[in-house]
Coordinates of C-alpha atoms and ligand atoms in Angstrom, one line a residue:
E24 CA -1.9 26.0 -39.5
V25 CA -5.5 24.1 -39.7
V26 CA -5.4 21.2 -42.2
D27 CA -9.1 20.3 -43.1
C28 CA -9.3 16.4 -42.8
K29 CA -13.1 15.9 -42.9
G30 CA -13.4 12.4 -45.0
L31 CA -9.9 11.7 -45.0
H32 CA -7.5 8.8 -43.3
V33 CA -4.8 10.4 -41.2
L34 CA -1.8 7.9 -41.7
P35 CA 1.8 8.2 -39.9
G36 CA 4.4 9.6 -42.6
L37 CA 4.6 7.2 -45.0
V38 CA 8.5 6.3 -46.1
D39 CA 9.9 4.6 -49.3
A40 CA 13.0 2.8 -48.1
H41 CA 14.5 1.9 -51.4
V42 CA 14.8 5.0 -54.0
H43 CA 17.7 6.0 -56.1
L44 CA 17.8 9.5 -56.2
R45 CA 20.8 9.6 -58.7
E46 CA 22.7 12.7 -57.1
P47 CA 25.5 13.1 -57.7
G48 CA 24.9 12.0 -61.5
D49 CA 22.6 12.7 -64.2
A50 CA 20.2 15.4 -63.1
S51 CA 18.4 15.5 -66.3
V52 CA 17.1 12.0 -64.7
E53 CA 16.6 12.9 -60.9
T54 CA 18.2 14.9 -58.4
I55 CA 17.6 15.2 -54.5
G56 CA 15.3 18.2 -55.6
T57 CA 13.3 16.5 -57.9
G58 CA 13.0 13.2 -56.4
T59 CA 11.7 14.5 -53.1
R60 CA 9.6 16.9 -54.9
A61 CA 7.8 13.5 -56.9
A62 CA 7.6 12.0 -53.1
V63 CA 5.9 14.5 -51.2
L64 CA 3.4 14.6 -54.2
G65 CA 2.8 11.2 -54.3
G66 CA 2.6 11.2 -50.1
L67 CA 5.6 10.3 -48.7
T68 CA 7.5 12.1 -45.7
A69 CA 10.9 10.4 -46.1
V70 CA 12.8 8.3 -48.6
F71 CA 15.8 6.5 -48.0
D72 CA 18.1 6.9 -50.7
M73 CA 20.8 4.5 -52.4
P74 CA 24.7 5.0 -52.8
N75 CA 25.0 3.8 -56.4
T76 CA 25.2 7.3 -57.4
S77 CA 28.0 8.6 -59.8
P78 CA 30.5 8.7 -58.0
A79 CA 29.1 6.3 -55.4
I80 CA 28.7 7.2 -51.7
T81 CA 31.6 5.2 -49.8
D82 CA 33.2 7.6 -47.5
S83 CA 32.3 10.3 -44.7
A84 CA 33.3 13.0 -47.1
Q85 CA 30.5 11.8 -49.7
L86 CA 27.8 11.6 -46.8
A87 CA 28.8 15.1 -45.6
W88 CA 28.5 16.7 -48.9
K89 CA 25.2 14.4 -49.3
R90 CA 23.4 15.9 -46.4
G91 CA 24.1 19.2 -46.9
R92 CA 22.4 18.6 -50.4
V93 CA 19.5 17.2 -48.4
E94 CA 19.3 20.2 -46.1
E95 CA 19.6 22.5 -48.9
T96 CA 17.2 20.6 -51.6
A97 CA 15.1 18.0 -50.0
W98 CA 11.2 18.6 -49.8
C99 CA 11.2 15.4 -47.7
D100 CA 13.4 13.9 -44.8
M101 CA 15.8 11.6 -46.2
G102 CA 18.1 8.2 -45.1
L103 CA 21.3 8.1 -46.4
Y104 CA 22.8 4.3 -47.4
V105 CA 26.5 4.3 -47.4
G106 CA 28.1 1.4 -50.0
A107 CA 30.2 -1.3 -49.3
T108 CA 33.1 -1.7 -51.4
R109 CA 36.4 -3.7 -51.0
R110 CA 38.3 -0.8 -50.0
N111 CA 36.3 0.5 -46.9
I112 CA 35.2 -2.5 -45.2
P113 CA 37.9 -1.8 -42.5
E114 CA 35.8 1.9 -41.7
L115 CA 32.1 0.3 -42.1
A116 CA 31.9 0.0 -38.5
A117 CA 32.8 3.7 -37.8
L118 CA 30.9 4.9 -40.6
E119 CA 27.5 3.3 -40.1
V120 CA 27.6 4.9 -36.6
E121 CA 29.3 8.3 -36.8
E122 CA 27.5 9.2 -40.3
N123 CA 24.2 8.4 -38.9
V124 CA 23.6 6.2 -42.2
C125 CA 20.3 4.1 -42.4
A126 CA 22.2 1.0 -43.3
I127 CA 25.2 -0.5 -45.0
K128 CA 24.3 -1.1 -48.9
V129 CA 25.9 -4.4 -50.2
F130 CA 25.7 -5.0 -54.1
A131 CA 25.6 -8.8 -53.5
G132 CA 24.6 -9.0 -57.5
S133 CA 24.8 -6.8 -60.7
S134 CA 23.2 -3.2 -60.2
T135 CA 23.5 0.0 -61.9
G136 CA 26.7 1.6 -61.2
D137 CA 30.3 -0.4 -60.0
L138 CA 29.3 -1.3 -56.1
M139 CA 29.7 -5.1 -55.7
I140 CA 31.0 -7.8 -53.5
E141 CA 29.9 -11.2 -54.5
D142 CA 32.3 -13.4 -53.0
D143 CA 31.7 -15.3 -49.7
A144 CA 34.9 -13.8 -48.1
G145 CA 34.2 -10.3 -49.2
L146 CA 30.6 -10.9 -48.0
E147 CA 31.5 -12.4 -45.1
A148 CA 34.1 -9.5 -44.1
V149 CA 31.0 -7.0 -44.6
M150 CA 29.0 -8.9 -42.3
R151 CA 31.5 -8.9 -39.4
S152 CA 32.1 -5.2 -40.0
G153 CA 28.8 -3.9 -39.8
R154 CA 27.6 -3.1 -36.3
R155 CA 23.9 -2.8 -36.7
R156 CA 22.1 -2.8 -40.1
I157 CA 23.1 -4.3 -43.5
A158 CA 21.1 -4.4 -46.5
Y159 CA 21.7 -6.6 -49.4
H160 CA 21.0 -6.6 -53.2
S161 CA 20.7 -10.5 -53.5
E162 CA 20.5 -11.2 -57.0
D163 CA 22.9 -12.7 -59.0
E164 CA 25.3 -11.4 -61.9
Y165 CA 24.9 -13.5 -64.7
R166 CA 21.3 -13.8 -64.8
L167 CA 20.9 -10.2 -66.2
R168 CA 22.1 -11.2 -69.9
E169 CA 21.2 -14.9 -69.3
R170 CA 17.6 -14.2 -68.8
K171 CA 16.3 -10.8 -69.0
P172 CA 13.2 -11.2 -71.4
N173 CA 13.3 -10.6 -74.9
Y174 CA 10.6 -8.0 -74.9
Q175 CA 11.5 -6.7 -78.2
T176 CA 11.1 -10.0 -79.9
G177 CA 8.2 -11.9 -78.2
M178 CA 10.0 -13.5 -75.8
P179 CA 10.8 -17.0 -77.0
H180 CA 13.0 -17.8 -74.2
R181 CA 11.1 -16.5 -71.6
M182 CA 10.6 -19.7 -70.0
H183 CA 14.0 -20.9 -70.1
A184 CA 14.9 -17.6 -68.9
E185 CA 12.0 -17.6 -65.8
W186 CA 14.0 -20.8 -64.4
R187 CA 17.5 -19.4 -64.6
D188 CA 16.6 -16.4 -63.2
V189 CA 14.7 -18.2 -60.1
E190 CA 17.5 -20.2 -59.8
C191 CA 19.8 -17.6 -59.5
A192 CA 17.9 -15.4 -57.2
F193 CA 17.4 -18.1 -54.6
L194 CA 21.3 -19.0 -54.7
G195 CA 22.1 -15.5 -53.9
T196 CA 19.6 -15.3 -50.8
R197 CA 20.5 -19.0 -49.9
R198 CA 24.7 -17.7 -49.8
L199 CA 23.5 -14.9 -47.5
M200 CA 21.7 -16.8 -45.2
A201 CA 24.4 -19.2 -45.0
L202 CA 26.9 -16.5 -43.9
A203 CA 24.3 -14.6 -41.7
R204 CA 24.0 -17.9 -39.8
K205 CA 27.6 -18.2 -39.7
T206 CA 28.5 -14.9 -38.3
G207 CA 25.4 -14.4 -36.3
R208 CA 24.7 -11.2 -38.1
P209 CA 20.9 -10.1 -39.1
A210 CA 20.8 -9.2 -42.6
H211 CA 17.8 -7.1 -44.6
I212 CA 17.1 -8.8 -47.6
L213 CA 16.3 -5.9 -50.2
H214 CA 13.6 -6.8 -52.9
V215 CA 12.8 -10.6 -52.6
S216 CA 11.0 -11.3 -55.8
T217 CA 10.4 -15.3 -55.6
A218 CA 7.9 -17.5 -54.2
E219 CA 11.0 -19.8 -53.8
E220 CA 13.2 -17.4 -51.6
L221 CA 10.2 -16.4 -49.8
E222 CA 9.7 -20.0 -48.5
Y223 CA 13.0 -20.4 -47.6
L224 CA 13.5 -17.5 -45.8
A225 CA 10.5 -18.1 -43.7
D226 CA 13.0 -20.7 -41.6
F227 CA 15.4 -17.5 -40.8
R228 CA 12.9 -15.1 -39.3
D229 CA 15.4 -14.7 -36.6
I230 CA 18.0 -13.3 -38.5
C231 CA 16.6 -11.7 -41.5
T232 CA 14.3 -9.1 -42.6
V233 CA 12.7 -8.9 -45.9
E234 CA 11.5 -6.2 -48.3
V235 CA 9.5 -6.5 -51.2
L236 CA 8.8 -4.1 -54.2
M237 CA 5.6 -2.7 -55.3
N238 CA 5.9 -3.7 -58.6
H239 CA 6.8 -7.2 -57.5
L240 CA 3.2 -7.0 -55.8
T241 CA 1.5 -5.3 -59.0
Q242 CA 3.0 -6.4 -62.2
T243 CA 3.1 -9.8 -64.0
D244 CA 4.8 -10.7 -67.3
E245 CA 2.3 -9.5 -69.4
A246 CA 3.8 -5.5 -68.6
Y247 CA 6.7 -6.7 -71.2
D248 CA 4.4 -7.1 -73.9
R249 CA 2.6 -3.8 -72.8
L250 CA 5.4 -1.7 -72.1
G251 CA 8.9 -3.1 -73.5
G252 CA 12.0 -1.4 -71.7
Y253 CA 9.7 0.4 -69.4
A254 CA 8.9 -3.0 -67.6
V255 CA 12.7 -4.1 -67.1
M256 CA 14.0 -3.8 -63.4
N257 CA 16.2 -5.7 -61.7
P258 CA 15.1 -8.4 -60.2
P259 CA 12.7 -9.0 -62.6
I260 CA 9.2 -8.5 -62.5
R261 CA 8.1 -12.2 -62.8
D262 CA 4.7 -13.9 -63.4
K263 CA 1.5 -14.5 -61.4
R264 CA 2.7 -17.5 -59.1
H265 CA 5.5 -15.1 -57.6
L266 CA 3.1 -12.4 -57.0
E267 CA 0.7 -14.4 -55.2
A268 CA 3.4 -15.3 -52.8
A269 CA 4.7 -12.1 -52.5
W270 CA 1.2 -11.4 -51.2
A271 CA 1.1 -14.6 -49.3
A272 CA 4.2 -13.3 -47.5
V273 CA 2.7 -9.7 -46.4
R274 CA -0.5 -11.4 -45.3
D275 CA 1.4 -13.9 -43.0
G276 CA 3.9 -11.3 -41.7
R277 CA 6.8 -12.4 -43.6
V278 CA 7.4 -9.2 -45.0
D279 CA 8.8 -6.3 -43.1
V280 CA 9.0 -3.2 -45.7
V281 CA 7.3 -2.4 -48.8
G282 CA 9.4 -0.2 -51.1
S283 CA 9.8 1.0 -54.9
D284 CA 13.4 0.8 -55.9
H285 CA 12.5 4.3 -57.5
A286 CA 15.5 4.3 -60.3
P287 CA 14.8 6.5 -62.9
H288 CA 16.8 6.5 -66.4
S289 CA 16.6 8.7 -69.5
R290 CA 14.0 7.5 -72.6
A291 CA 16.8 6.7 -74.7
A292 CA 18.4 4.2 -71.6
K293 CA 15.1 2.2 -71.4
E294 CA 14.5 2.1 -75.2
R295 CA 18.0 0.5 -76.2
P296 CA 17.4 -2.5 -77.7
W297 CA 17.5 -5.8 -76.0
P298 CA 20.1 -6.7 -74.1
D299 CA 21.3 -3.4 -73.3
C300 CA 18.1 -1.4 -71.9
A301 CA 18.7 -0.1 -68.4
A302 CA 17.1 -1.7 -65.5
G303 CA 14.9 0.7 -63.4
L304 CA 11.8 1.9 -62.8
T305 CA 10.4 5.0 -61.7
G306 CA 8.1 4.6 -58.3
V307 CA 8.6 7.2 -56.0
Q308 CA 5.6 9.0 -56.8
T309 CA 3.2 6.1 -57.5
I310 CA 3.9 3.8 -54.5
V311 CA 1.2 5.4 -52.3
P312 CA -1.6 5.5 -55.0
V313 CA -0.6 1.7 -56.3
M314 CA -0.3 0.2 -52.7
L315 CA -4.0 2.2 -51.7
D316 CA -5.9 0.7 -54.9
H317 CA -4.3 -2.8 -53.5
V318 CA -6.3 -1.5 -49.9
S319 CA -9.5 -1.0 -51.8
N320 CA -9.0 -4.5 -53.8
G321 CA -9.2 -6.1 -50.2
R322 CA -5.4 -7.4 -50.8
L323 CA -4.4 -5.5 -47.5
S324 CA -5.8 -3.4 -44.6
L325 CA -4.6 0.4 -44.3
M326 CA -3.2 -0.7 -40.9
R327 CA -1.0 -3.5 -42.4
L328 CA 0.2 -0.4 -45.2
A329 CA 0.9 1.6 -42.3
D330 CA 3.2 -1.3 -40.9
L331 CA 4.8 -1.8 -43.9
M332 CA 5.7 1.9 -44.9
C333 CA 6.2 3.5 -41.8
A334 CA 6.9 1.1 -38.7
G335 CA 8.5 -1.6 -40.8
P336 CA 11.2 0.6 -42.3
A337 CA 11.4 2.4 -38.7
R338 CA 12.0 -1.1 -36.8
V339 CA 14.4 -2.3 -39.7
Y340 CA 16.5 0.6 -40.1
G341 CA 16.5 1.9 -36.1
V342 CA 14.7 5.1 -36.8
V343 CA 14.9 7.5 -33.7
N344 CA 13.3 10.7 -32.6
K345 CA 14.8 12.8 -29.9
G346 CA 17.1 9.8 -28.4
R347 CA 14.4 7.3 -28.6
L348 CA 13.5 4.4 -31.4
S349 CA 10.2 5.6 -33.1
V350 CA 8.1 4.9 -35.9
G351 CA 8.6 8.3 -37.2
Y352 CA 9.5 11.7 -36.7
D353 CA 7.2 14.2 -35.0
A354 CA 3.9 15.3 -36.8
D355 CA 4.8 13.6 -40.1
F356 CA 1.5 12.3 -41.5
T357 CA 0.6 11.4 -45.1
L358 CA -3.5 12.2 -45.9
V359 CA -5.4 9.9 -47.9
D360 CA -9.1 9.9 -49.7
M361 CA -10.1 6.4 -50.1
A362 CA -12.9 7.6 -52.1
K363 CA -10.9 9.5 -54.5
S364 CA -10.3 7.3 -57.7
R365 CA -8.0 9.0 -60.2
V366 CA -5.7 7.8 -63.3
I367 CA -2.1 8.1 -62.9
E368 CA -0.8 10.0 -65.8
E369 CA 2.6 10.5 -67.3
S370 CA 2.1 14.5 -67.5
W371 CA 1.8 14.1 -63.5
I372 CA 5.2 12.9 -63.1
A373 CA 7.9 15.1 -61.5
S374 CA 10.7 13.1 -61.9
P375 CA 12.9 15.2 -65.0
C376 CA 13.1 11.7 -66.7
G377 CA 9.4 12.0 -67.0
W378 CA 8.0 8.6 -67.4
T379 CA 6.0 6.0 -65.2
P380 CA 5.1 2.3 -65.9
F381 CA 1.7 3.3 -64.4
D382 CA 0.1 5.5 -67.4
G383 CA -3.4 5.0 -67.4
H384 CA -3.4 2.7 -64.4
R385 CA -6.7 4.1 -61.9
C386 CA -6.3 3.6 -58.3
Q387 CA -8.9 3.5 -55.7
G388 CA -7.5 5.5 -53.2
W389 CA -5.0 8.5 -53.4
P390 CA -2.5 10.8 -51.1
V391 CA -4.3 14.3 -50.9
G392 CA -1.5 15.8 -48.3
T393 CA 1.9 14.9 -46.7
I394 CA 2.6 16.9 -43.8
V395 CA 6.5 16.6 -42.7
R396 CA 7.2 17.6 -39.3
G397 CA 4.4 19.7 -38.9
H398 CA 5.1 21.4 -42.5
V399 CA 2.3 21.0 -44.9
V400 CA 4.5 20.5 -48.1
M401 CA 2.0 19.0 -50.3
R402 CA -2.0 19.3 -50.4
E403 CA -4.3 18.2 -53.0
D404 CA -1.3 17.9 -55.8
E405 CA 0.5 21.3 -54.9
V406 CA 3.9 21.6 -53.6
L407 CA 3.9 24.2 -50.8
G408 CA 6.4 26.0 -48.8
T409 CA 10.2 25.4 -49.0
P410 CA 12.2 22.0 -49.0
V411 CA 12.0 21.3 -45.2
G412 CA 13.9 18.0 -45.6
R413 CA 16.3 16.7 -43.0
P414 CA 18.5 13.8 -42.8
V415 CA 16.8 11.3 -40.7
A416 CA 18.5 9.6 -37.6
F417 CA 19.3 6.0 -37.0
R418 CA 19.9 4.2 -33.9
Ligands
DOR507 O1 16.5 -2.0 -61.6 C1 17.4 -1.9 -60.8 N1 17.7 -0.3 -61.3 N2 18.2 -2.8 -59.8 C2 19.1 -2.4 -59.4 O2 19.6 -2.9 -59.0 C3 19.4 -1.0 -59.3 C4 18.9 0.0 -59.8 C5 19.3 1.3 -60.3 O3 20.0 1.9 -60.0 O4 19.1 1.4 -61.6
ZN508 ZN1 18.5 -3.8 -56.0
ZN509 ZN1 17.5 -0.7 -55.9

């Protein structure tokens, strides 16, 4: 097949290493089929899917079932996380190797679903059990209700809230690093979102890798006034000081991966009055255009973006291809047109939940083709062929 790439940049296939596709769970919000279709429309060749589904993915039977769903319905390749629970700690080492997971996921702080290991003894047991990659969700529980900004009443306690929240996130991360030092096990810290954590983690680069989210590089707290519940995520969107710290960390090479934390919820769940609004924003379809716009604005180079969304995930999670450590799979490409300027519209969103916090956001630079292992699955907004997605292999 001949693909005319005149005037385009051909990037290695871009990966979103942090998505929640909700299967099994609520198909009216998202499934593996719909979420990966959104992903290829947005220029991604692979996504790594979190285990906090309903029920959660915590054993080999569930992983086998999910791999089957990937083979039947996914439009792009998928890495699967396995969730750590108190009950499966003894099996984690075997699970991560035999079941070809991208990582063990530990919810060391509050989240959607009921996977949670918060105490030091539990966390240390998980850390010692994993052979390779463990990814930590590092927010602290009491943060959620205490500090979620009251976007409906004009946030009278936002300053107080911000202070509590930063303290809590920092505490969670400090605790994880103390355990990583003690056990000698490396940790991948997901969605690091505060200036304080980023500064702190600079001293632990020998033992930690860092993910920052596209939303934390793009939105500031004015989003609460504009979007209400559609700005609520966990960890929360913060003020400009943290956004600038995140960009400084990206520039200095203190960030390994940029992901979206695509976390669809129904409109009803997003519009529930504070503090019961569901936390999480869609992003699998918008992460590439939004990041390309940052390239156009001089925030980072295309090379750096390819590093953060392809080589970085491959390095951190240990992607292998034909038995070798690899930055991707054969003929995985994302075609981008940096001359194309386009406004993100809600009507473009393919996830059944049907909303994006970026409605009306103009992006200079746009994904115009997605090629998964040689199959052209998206060209100029059209999804082509059949779902060719496969599970990604890991070291
Ligand atoms: O905002 C979030 N949404 N944070 C999480 O930790 C979980 C996620 C979800 O699954 O909804
Ligand atoms: Zn999270
Ligand atoms: Zn997440």
